[in-house]
Coordinates of C-alpha atoms in Angstrom, one line a residue:
M1341 CA -13.5 2.5 4.0
S1342 CA -12.7 1.3 7.5
K1343 CA -12.5 4.0 10.2
A1344 CA -8.7 3.6 10.4
L1345 CA -8.3 4.0 6.6
D1346 CA -10.7 6.9 6.5
A1347 CA -8.7 8.6 9.3
L1348 CA -5.5 8.2 7.3
V1349 CA -6.9 9.4 4.0
E1350 CA -8.3 12.5 5.9
L1351 CA -4.8 13.1 7.5
L1352 CA -3.2 13.0 4.0
E1353 CA -5.4 15.9 3.0
L1354 CA -3.0 18.8 3.5
K1355 CA -4.0 22.4 4.4
P1356 CA -2.7 24.9 1.7
L1357 CA -0.7 27.8 3.2
G1358 CA 0.2 29.6 0.0
D1359 CA 3.4 29.8 -2.0
D1360 CA 3.6 26.0 -2.4
Q1361 CA 3.5 25.4 1.3
F1362 CA 1.2 23.0 3.1
E1363 CA 0.4 21.9 6.6
G1364 CA -0.1 18.3 7.7
R1365 CA -1.0 16.6 10.9
S1366 CA -0.4 13.2 12.3
R1367 CA -1.3 10.9 15.2
D1368 CA 0.3 8.5 17.7
Y1369 CA 1.5 5.3 16.1
G1370 CA 3.0 4.0 19.4
Q1371 CA 6.6 4.8 18.4
G1372 CA 7.1 7.9 20.5
N1373 CA 8.0 10.0 17.4
L1374 CA 6.4 10.9 14.1
Y1375 CA 6.0 7.7 11.9
G1376 CA 8.4 8.0 8.9
G1377 CA 5.9 6.5 6.5
H1378 CA 3.4 9.2 7.4
V1379 CA 5.8 12.0 6.6
L1380 CA 6.8 10.3 3.4
A1381 CA 3.2 10.0 2.3
Q1382 CA 2.4 13.6 3.2
A1383 CA 5.5 14.9 1.4
L1384 CA 4.6 13.0 -1.7
K1385 CA 1.0 14.4 -1.5
A1386 CA 2.4 17.9 -1.1
A1387 CA 4.5 17.5 -4.3
Y1388 CA 1.5 16.3 -6.2
Q1389 CA -0.2 19.6 -5.5
T1390 CA 2.3 21.4 -7.7
V1391 CA 2.4 19.1 -10.9
G1392 CA 0.0 18.7 -13.8
E1393 CA -2.6 15.9 -13.8
D1394 CA -0.8 14.2 -16.8
R1395 CA 2.2 13.3 -14.6
L1396 CA 2.7 10.6 -12.0
C1397 CA 5.5 10.1 -9.6
H1398 CA 8.1 7.6 -10.9
S1399 CA 10.7 8.0 -8.2
L1400 CA 11.5 9.7 -4.8
H1401 CA 14.6 9.8 -2.7
S1402 CA 14.4 11.1 0.9
Y1403 CA 16.3 11.6 4.2
F1404 CA 14.9 11.6 7.7
I1405 CA 16.9 14.4 9.4
R1406 CA 15.4 14.8 12.9
P1407 CA 12.7 12.9 14.9
G1408 CA 9.3 14.4 14.4
D1409 CA 6.7 15.2 17.0
F1410 CA 3.3 13.6 16.2
T1411 CA 1.5 16.1 18.4
K1412 CA 2.7 19.1 16.3
P1413 CA 1.8 20.1 12.7
V1414 CA 4.3 19.7 10.0
T1415 CA 5.0 22.4 7.3
Y1416 CA 5.8 21.0 3.8
V1417 CA 7.6 23.5 1.5
V1418 CA 7.7 22.4 -2.2
D1419 CA 10.4 23.8 -4.5
R1420 CA 9.5 23.5 -8.3
L1421 CA 13.0 22.6 -9.6
R1422 CA 12.0 22.0 -13.2
D1423 CA 9.1 21.4 -15.5
G1424 CA 10.1 19.8 -18.8
R1425 CA 8.1 18.4 -21.7
S1426 CA 7.9 14.9 -20.1
L1427 CA 9.5 15.2 -16.6
S1428 CA 8.9 17.4 -13.6
T1429 CA 11.2 17.6 -10.6
R1430 CA 10.3 18.7 -7.1
Q1431 CA 12.1 19.1 -3.8
V1432 CA 10.1 18.9 -0.6
N1433 CA 11.3 20.0 2.8
A1434 CA 9.4 19.3 6.0
Y1435 CA 9.7 21.5 9.1
Q1436 CA 8.6 21.5 12.7
K1437 CA 9.2 24.4 15.1
G1438 CA 11.4 26.0 12.4
K1439 CA 13.8 23.0 12.0
S1440 CA 14.0 20.7 9.1
I1441 CA 13.0 17.1 9.9
F1442 CA 12.8 15.6 6.4
C1443 CA 13.7 16.3 2.8
M1444 CA 12.8 14.6 -0.4
N1445 CA 13.6 14.9 -4.1
T1446 CA 11.0 13.4 -6.4
S1447 CA 10.3 13.2 -10.1
F1448 CA 7.1 13.0 -12.1
A1449 CA 6.6 11.8 -15.7
V1450 CA 4.0 11.5 -18.4
D1451 CA 3.0 8.0 -19.4
E1452 CA 4.8 6.6 -22.4
P1453 CA 5.4 3.2 -23.9
G1454 CA 8.7 1.4 -23.9
Y1455 CA 10.6 -1.9 -23.4
E1456 CA 9.5 -3.9 -20.3
H1457 CA 11.0 -6.7 -18.2
Q1458 CA 10.9 -7.5 -14.5
K1459 CA 12.1 -9.9 -11.8
P1460 CA 9.5 -12.6 -11.2
M1461 CA 7.5 -12.5 -8.0
P1462 CA 8.7 -15.0 -5.3
R1463 CA 6.5 -18.0 -4.5
A1464 CA 4.1 -17.2 -1.7
G1465 CA 0.9 -18.7 -0.3
K1466 CA -2.3 -16.9 -0.9
P1467 CA -2.9 -13.9 1.5
M1468 CA -5.9 -15.5 3.2
R1469 CA -3.8 -18.4 4.5
Y1470 CA -2.2 -16.0 7.0
I1471 CA -3.6 -14.0 9.8
S1472 CA -3.1 -10.2 10.0
E1473 CA -0.7 -8.6 12.5
V1474 CA -3.7 -7.1 14.3
E1475 CA -5.4 -10.5 14.7
R1476 CA -2.2 -12.0 16.0
A1477 CA -1.7 -9.2 18.5
R1478 CA -5.3 -9.6 19.8
R1479 CA -4.8 -13.4 20.3
F1480 CA -1.6 -12.8 22.3
K1481 CA -2.4 -9.3 23.8
F1482 CA -1.7 -10.7 27.3
L1483 CA 1.9 -11.0 26.3
I1484 CA 2.3 -7.5 24.9
P1485 CA 3.7 -4.9 27.2
K1486 CA 1.0 -2.5 28.4
K1487 CA 2.5 0.6 26.7
Y1488 CA 2.2 -1.1 23.3
R1489 CA -1.0 -3.1 23.8
Q1490 CA -3.6 -0.6 22.6
I1491 CA -1.7 0.5 19.5
A1492 CA -0.9 -3.1 18.6
T1493 CA -4.5 -4.4 18.8
E1494 CA -6.4 -1.5 17.2
D1495 CA -7.5 -1.5 13.6
K1496 CA -4.9 -0.3 11.1
P1497 CA -5.4 1.6 7.8
I1498 CA -3.1 -1.0 6.1
T1499 CA -3.7 -4.7 6.6
N1500 CA -0.4 -6.7 6.9
R1501 CA -0.3 -10.5 6.8
D1502 CA 3.3 -11.9 7.4
I1503 CA 4.0 -15.2 5.8
K1504 CA 6.5 -16.0 8.6
P1505 CA 5.9 -13.6 11.4
I1506 CA 8.6 -12.2 13.7
N1507 CA 8.0 -12.4 17.4
P1508 CA 9.2 -8.9 18.6
L1509 CA 9.4 -10.0 22.2
R1510 CA 11.6 -13.0 21.4
P1511 CA 13.1 -12.5 18.0
Q1512 CA 15.1 -15.4 16.6
K1513 CA 18.1 -15.3 14.3
R1514 CA 16.9 -15.8 10.7
K1515 CA 18.0 -15.1 7.2
P1516 CA 17.2 -11.5 6.2
I1517 CA 14.3 -12.3 3.9
R1518 CA 10.7 -11.3 4.7
N1519 CA 7.5 -11.7 2.7
R1520 CA 4.3 -9.9 3.7
W1521 CA 1.0 -9.5 2.0
C1522 CA -0.5 -6.0 2.4
K1523 CA -3.5 -3.9 1.2
A1524 CA -5.6 -1.0 2.3
N1525 CA -8.1 -1.9 5.1
G1526 CA -11.1 -0.8 2.9
Q1527 CA -11.8 0.7 -0.5
T1528 CA -10.4 3.9 -2.0
N1529 CA -10.6 5.3 -5.5
P1530 CA -8.2 3.2 -7.7
Q1531 CA -8.1 6.0 -10.3
D1532 CA -6.6 8.5 -7.7
Q1533 CA -3.0 7.5 -8.3
A1534 CA -1.7 10.2 -6.1
L1535 CA -3.6 8.7 -3.2
Q1536 CA -2.7 5.1 -4.1
Q1537 CA 1.0 5.9 -4.3
C1538 CA 0.8 7.8 -1.0
L1539 CA -0.8 4.7 0.6
L1540 CA 2.0 2.5 -0.8
A1541 CA 4.6 4.9 0.5
Y1542 CA 3.0 4.9 3.9
A1543 CA 3.0 1.1 4.0
S1544 CA 6.6 0.8 2.7
D1545 CA 8.1 2.0 6.0
M1546 CA 6.3 -0.6 8.2
G1547 CA 8.9 -2.9 9.7
F1548 CA 11.2 -2.5 6.7
I1549 CA 14.2 -1.8 8.8
S1550 CA 13.6 -4.9 10.9
T1551 CA 14.7 -7.1 7.9
A1552 CA 18.3 -6.1 8.6
M1553 CA 18.0 -7.1 12.2
M1554 CA 16.9 -10.7 11.6
P1555 CA 20.3 -12.3 11.4
H1556 CA 21.1 -10.8 14.8
G1557 CA 18.1 -11.8 16.7
V1558 CA 17.0 -8.3 17.6
H1559 CA 13.9 -6.2 17.0
Y1560 CA 13.3 -2.4 17.0
I1561 CA 11.6 -2.7 20.4
S1562 CA 14.6 -4.6 21.9
P1563 CA 16.1 -2.5 24.7
K1564 CA 19.7 -3.0 23.6
I1565 CA 19.3 -1.4 20.2
Q1566 CA 18.6 2.1 18.9
V1567 CA 16.7 2.2 15.6
A1568 CA 15.8 4.9 13.2
S1569 CA 15.2 5.3 9.4
I1570 CA 17.9 7.3 7.8
D1571 CA 16.9 7.4 4.1
H1572 CA 14.1 5.9 1.9
S1573 CA 13.7 5.7 -1.8
I1574 CA 10.8 4.4 -4.0
W1575 CA 10.5 3.7 -7.7
F1576 CA 7.0 3.3 -9.1
H1577 CA 6.9 1.0 -12.2
H1578 CA 3.2 0.5 -12.8
P1579 CA -0.1 2.0 -11.5
V1580 CA -0.8 1.2 -7.9
D1581 CA -4.1 -0.1 -6.5
M1582 CA -3.8 -0.7 -2.7
N1583 CA -7.4 -1.9 -2.7
D1584 CA -5.9 -5.3 -3.8
W1585 CA -3.2 -7.5 -2.2
H1586 CA 0.4 -6.8 -2.8
L1587 CA 3.4 -9.0 -1.8
F1588 CA 6.0 -6.9 0.0
H1589 CA 9.2 -8.9 -0.5
M1590 CA 12.0 -7.5 1.7
T1591 CA 15.7 -8.5 1.8
S1592 CA 18.8 -7.1 3.5
P1593 CA 22.2 -7.6 1.7
V1594 CA 24.4 -6.0 4.4
A1595 CA 24.6 -4.5 7.9
S1596 CA 27.7 -2.6 9.0
K1597 CA 28.9 0.3 11.1
G1598 CA 25.7 0.5 13.0
K1599 CA 23.5 0.7 9.9
G1600 CA 21.4 -1.9 7.9
L1601 CA 20.6 -1.7 4.2
N1602 CA 17.2 -3.1 3.0
F1603 CA 15.7 -3.7 -0.4
A1604 CA 12.1 -4.4 -1.3
H1605 CA 9.7 -5.1 -4.1
F1606 CA 5.9 -4.6 -4.2
Y1607 CA 4.3 -7.2 -6.4
H1608 CA 0.6 -7.1 -7.2
K1609 CA -1.0 -10.5 -6.5
D1610 CA -1.1 -11.2 -10.2
G1611 CA 2.7 -11.1 -10.2
Q1612 CA 3.3 -7.6 -11.7
L1613 CA 6.2 -5.7 -10.1
V1614 CA 4.5 -2.4 -9.1
A1615 CA 7.2 -0.6 -7.1
S1616 CA 10.7 -1.1 -5.7
C1617 CA 12.1 0.4 -2.4
T1618 CA 15.4 0.8 -0.6
Q1619 CA 16.0 2.0 3.0
E1620 CA 19.1 2.4 5.2
G1621 CA 18.4 2.5 8.9
L1622 CA 20.3 3.1 12.1
M1623 CA 20.9 -0.1 14.1
R1624 CA 23.1 1.2 16.9
V1625 CA 23.9 -1.2 19.7
K1626 CA 23.5 0.6 23.0
P1627 CA 26.5 0.3 25.3
K1628 CA 26.0 -1.8 28.4
P1629 CA 25.3 0.3 31.5
K1630 CA 28.4 0.6 33.7
P1631 CA 28.0 -1.3 37.0
K1632 CA 27.5 0.8 40.0
P1633 CA 30.6 1.0 42.3
K1634 CA 30.3 -1.1 45.3
T1635 CA 30.1 0.8 48.6
E1636 CA 31.9 -0.4 51.7
S1637 CA 29.7 -1.2 54.6
G1638 CA 30.8 0.1 58.0
A1639 CA 31.8 -2.2 60.8

């Protein structure tokens, strides 16, 4: 594994506190607050500690309640709502300093056969035709504001290769459709489906909300907009192997009332639809600052 991926896998290992409670830690991702995908992945990992090995997560539905502090530990409390013959349901609440910052309901199921169909994967060039976001940032680091430069140019646990990159400093108005190749930056155990699903969950929050901003020519680092993830859902359809390339196909059907809705599909490079995601995010336009009153100069 790369050092960046190794560090993430280590952070996903939670400290048991007893009574289905676990402690997780994070790091600075350059966003000021705790990265939502990190909390999502750790919450899923916490839920996995309470179900049998014969069950895999098939869906999760979550809400981001308060901004988290990446410098402080997070306590995850798992509630075992039900264990049936084929399905197990869990609720996970994340707390910092005694306050809830995140909640998630998730369901696990045993593997069973059934009917299958899927939406075909969109056409996309091969991953190696495109440069990674880190390579692009390093080429143009002199243009990146100093406060973002180190985070933007350092190695990442997930490698992202955008087919048509967005320039965050000068975003242009475009149709709300994005295609990105992504994979783990290194090798992990493909048989560890808990870890593989956690890595996909971690990757699923990367720039997802920016899809809804594309028709408006803004980006989440634009000074005139306030951005935050509100909710996030994932459905897992087939086994995940983040060691290999996946096409992250994102669209946004609507933005209204200061919020943008985003849909996404994760396709393995062979065309199999592995997972589907939705996210609604805050896209609040900041009011223009009021002009300072003019002062009369004395004669």
